Amino acid sequence: MFGYFYDTEGFPARWNCGTAWAEEPWLGWTHVVADLMTAAAYTAIPLLLIVVLRRVRHVPAPHVVTLFAVFILACGTVHLIDAIIFWWPIYRLSAVAKVTTAAASVMTVIAASMHWPKLLLYRSPEELQAEVELRTRQLEETNQRLGLALEAGAMGTWDWDLDTGNVWFDETQQGLIGLAGHEDPVTGEPVVKASDFFELVAADHRGPLSEAIDAAIHRGEPYNHEFLVTTPQGTDRWLSGRGRVVYEDGRPRRVVGVNFDITRQKRSQEELAKARREAEAASLAKSRFLANTSHEIRTPLTAILGCAEVLARDPKDSDTAATADLIQRQGRLLQRLLSDVLDLSKIEAGRLTVHRKGVCDVPALLEDVRSLMQPLATEKGLDFRIDPNRAPLPYLQTDPIRLRQVLVNLLSNAIKYTEAGSVEMMVATRRDGEPSVVFTVSDTGIGIAPEQQQAVFEAFHQVQAGPAADELAHSLNEGVGLGLAISAKLARLLGGEIAVDSQPGRGSAFRLRLPLVVPSREKIESANRRLQEATGPSPAASGEAVRRGKLLVAEDTASIQHLLKRILARHAEELCFVQDGASALSQISAAKEAGRPFDVLLLDMNMPVMSGYEAARRLRDAGETLPIIALTASAMVGDRERCLEAGCTEYVAKPIDWGLLESAVQASLASRAPL
Ligand code: ADP
């Protein structure tokens, strides 16, 4: 088959084509020599290109270069054949060489045009050089900025080689730890042995520091640690270190990071903590002082109010009645002031616990509040409305006692500051946004000026609203400016807030918003059970037959004993007094042995020799089921619970509300011997 291409039959050698070649042979030789030189050059170029392709990496579009080499080689072959043809007329082979050249040239053009855009991006060595210089300059600037930042932040850099155990420190770091280091034989840079550095770390900080570094190296945790060092010059310095582990071939090789001086921060933190401890101690002292003072005030106040009560029950004339009434009113105001001051100081000390997870029976609460407030409103001739049937939800998860306290406060203010018209409370739920329940207490009273509306929530703030307000508040002999401050704080503790909307001369609307959380069925059931257990048979209403029994009173204050004797006379078949808990115990067991046990024990909780708490506990431990009414002057939050825990069945705070005490005695007698 190849013979066809070498077959020259019918073709003359070029020297034989015409006569001119023989006449001008130099012309033929010119063709031959030129073609041979071109062929030689066209063979050398591809060879050079192959060498370049093999040696130089990243040659742009190497296959275009390869095609170009083939194209040039084919051109050389065509020129070689053109020279040979003068003697050997291989025109067929020449055609093959030309077709190959044509194909290679077209393919080269196509490939080159396809890669043209890419080739255009290639930069000249000069351009590359310029770019490298620019980048180097930028890097130097960045390094300089980093250096300045490190210097400004007093940050020292370190680089710990885990293989050699040498740590390289920059100048700042050397200054921070006071170590200059020695020259590394390999890098020539100043380094410090890691063990020398650890020597400087405070003894009790070394363990945690190595743990933090270990955790970073072996568990990949971020290294972020604070520790104390003592420099060789004897300066104590707190350092905060941040760093990261550098891995090489999957193995931790170095830990690189920064340290900065946080000594001042630490010192101020310590000072702050100290100041805080001192402030807490002062606040505790204040709370104790308030609790003690209130205890001291309550005891004589009980006597004063009791005397007034005795006077008021059987006044000799209208003058005495008015005086007794005045004493009672002022006494009650003092009593309210005491409990408000206590509440506020507790809240401010963050020691007032609210039971936000409690269950509140909303209709029952509204009815309770209504029955308490109605008489006050009626007395002033005000139209008063709270419709428990309109309560939009049966149960709410919140602290019912604190909610009641806030509502009573808002309502008594509304009544207090309204001369004529109405006071009403509405309850509504809002489900747009965060679900909430809103209690709105509105009145048609004196109102509050816009600039005073925020200030009324501050402690001891009373609006100077002119003679009308002064007269109103004065005529009621009430108001110390704490109610709203306490209510607002309680609302916040309950997760809500109080807002006011008011127009002077037209009235006010106080809105208490609480989060709307409905308690679970189990919670409601257990709350109801507890309530039933706690509320025994209801005390005898006035007019009903009064139960009488054998009563023992353990009380050490003579004035209170005197009052109790008078108040309890109509409830007692027999009334005995003792001065302390221990005597109460012996009286009770003696009466039992004699076959005439006591029916009720009234127990002052704070007595000499043996406290009421101790006495109640001992009685219960001995299996005694006698009802015990706790009398206590420390009406702080949680006292009731403490008394009940000790084994008391009822709790009456001093100054004693005599009506309440009588109800408690009646309830206790009823539980002993039902009629
Ligand atoms: P106070 O014991 O004086 O009532 P509060 O903290 O309850 O203390 O109220 C602070 C002040 O806010 C009151 O002195 C009164 O001037 C004003 N205030 C509170 N409630 C009302 C109201 N419903 N109408 C008008 N003024 C009110």
mmCIF file of N, CA and C in Angstrom, residues 355 357-360 398 400 522-536 640-641 644:
data_model
loop_
_atom_site.group_PDB
_atom_site.id
_atom_site.type_symbol
_atom_site.label_atom_id
_atom_site.label_comp_id
_atom_site.label_asym_id
_atom_site.label_seq_id
_atom_site.Cartn_x
_atom_site.Cartn_y
_atom_site.Cartn_z
ATOM 1 N N HIS A 355 -43.584 32.650 93.633
ATOM 2 C CA HIS A 355 -43.832 31.303 93.102
ATOM 3 C C HIS A 355 -44.546 31.426 91.770
ATOM 4 N N LYS A 357 -44.651 29.501 89.450
ATOM 5 C CA LYS A 357 -45.241 28.246 88.978
ATOM 6 C C LYS A 357 -46.504 27.899 89.762
ATOM 7 N N GLY A 358 -46.952 28.825 90.649
ATOM 8 C CA GLY A 358 -48.135 28.563 91.453
ATOM 9 C C GLY A 358 -49.408 28.548 90.602
ATOM 10 N N VAL A 359 -50.501 28.112 91.234
ATOM 11 C CA VAL A 359 -51.771 28.062 90.500
ATOM 12 C C VAL A 359 -52.705 29.106 91.100
ATOM 13 N N CYS A 360 -53.266 29.949 90.231
ATOM 14 C CA CYS A 360 -54.182 30.978 90.712
ATOM 15 C C CYS A 360 -55.573 30.701 90.158
ATOM 16 N N THR A 398 -49.329 31.483 88.090
ATOM 17 C CA THR A 398 -48.594 32.624 88.647
ATOM 18 C C THR A 398 -48.636 32.501 90.166
ATOM 19 N N PRO A 400 -50.351 33.372 93.288
ATOM 20 C CA PRO A 400 -51.645 33.990 93.598
ATOM 21 C C PRO A 400 -51.544 35.031 94.714
ATOM 22 N N GLU A 522 -52.833 18.462 86.367
ATOM 23 C CA GLU A 522 -52.314 17.876 87.614
ATOM 24 C C GLU A 522 -51.995 18.980 88.631
ATOM 25 N N LYS A 523 -51.423 20.070 88.136
ATOM 26 C CA LYS A 523 -51.062 21.174 89.037
ATOM 27 C C LYS A 523 -52.310 21.751 89.672
ATOM 28 N N ILE A 524 -53.367 21.917 88.859
ATOM 29 C CA ILE A 524 -54.605 22.503 89.376
ATOM 30 C C ILE A 524 -55.174 21.590 90.453
ATOM 31 N N GLU A 525 -55.176 20.262 90.159
ATOM 32 C CA GLU A 525 -55.757 19.334 91.132
ATOM 33 C C GLU A 525 -54.977 19.345 92.435
ATOM 34 N N SER A 526 -53.638 19.327 92.329
ATOM 35 C CA SER A 526 -52.882 19.272 93.587
ATOM 36 C C SER A 526 -53.015 20.588 94.348
ATOM 37 N N ALA A 527 -53.144 21.724 93.634
ATOM 38 C CA ALA A 527 -53.332 23.009 94.327
ATOM 39 C C ALA A 527 -54.669 23.012 95.049
ATOM 40 N N ASN A 528 -55.701 22.481 94.403
ATOM 41 C CA ASN A 528 -57.023 22.440 95.038
ATOM 42 C C ASN A 528 -57.011 21.554 96.276
ATOM 43 N N ARG A 529 -56.286 20.429 96.166
ATOM 44 C CA ARG A 529 -56.208 19.521 97.322
ATOM 45 C C ARG A 529 -55.549 20.233 98.500
ATOM 46 N N ARG A 530 -54.438 20.928 98.193
ATOM 47 C CA ARG A 530 -53.715 21.631 99.259
ATOM 48 C C ARG A 530 -54.603 22.672 99.922
ATOM 49 N N LEU A 531 -55.397 23.355 99.076
ATOM 50 C CA LEU A 531 -56.275 24.411 99.579
ATOM 51 C C LEU A 531 -57.317 23.834 100.530
ATOM 52 N N GLN A 532 -57.880 22.663 100.125
ATOM 53 C CA GLN A 532 -58.893 22.044 100.981
ATOM 54 C C GLN A 532 -58.308 21.630 102.320
ATOM 55 N N GLU A 533 -57.083 21.112 102.236
ATOM 56 C CA GLU A 533 -56.437 20.685 103.485
ATOM 57 C C GLU A 533 -56.168 21.882 104.390
ATOM 58 N N ALA A 534 -55.768 22.987 103.736
ATOM 59 C CA ALA A 534 -55.377 24.165 104.523
ATOM 60 C C ALA A 534 -56.577 24.871 105.131
ATOM 61 N N THR A 535 -57.685 24.942 104.404
ATOM 62 C CA THR A 535 -58.857 25.641 104.936
ATOM 63 C C THR A 535 -59.759 24.641 105.642
ATOM 64 N N GLY A 536 -59.657 24.642 106.924
ATOM 65 C CA GLY A 536 -60.483 23.731 107.718
ATOM 66 C C GLY A 536 -61.916 24.234 107.722
ATOM 67 N N ARG A 640 -44.599 32.117 107.734
ATOM 68 C CA ARG A 640 -45.791 31.279 107.841
ATOM 69 C C ARG A 640 -45.388 29.825 107.574
ATOM 70 N N GLU A 641 -44.628 29.616 106.476
ATOM 71 C CA GLU A 641 -44.208 28.267 106.101
ATOM 72 C C GLU A 641 -43.371 27.639 107.225
ATOM 73 N N LEU A 644 -45.682 26.496 109.975
ATOM 74 C CA LEU A 644 -46.447 25.304 109.612
ATOM 75 C C LEU A 644 -45.539 24.080 109.583
#
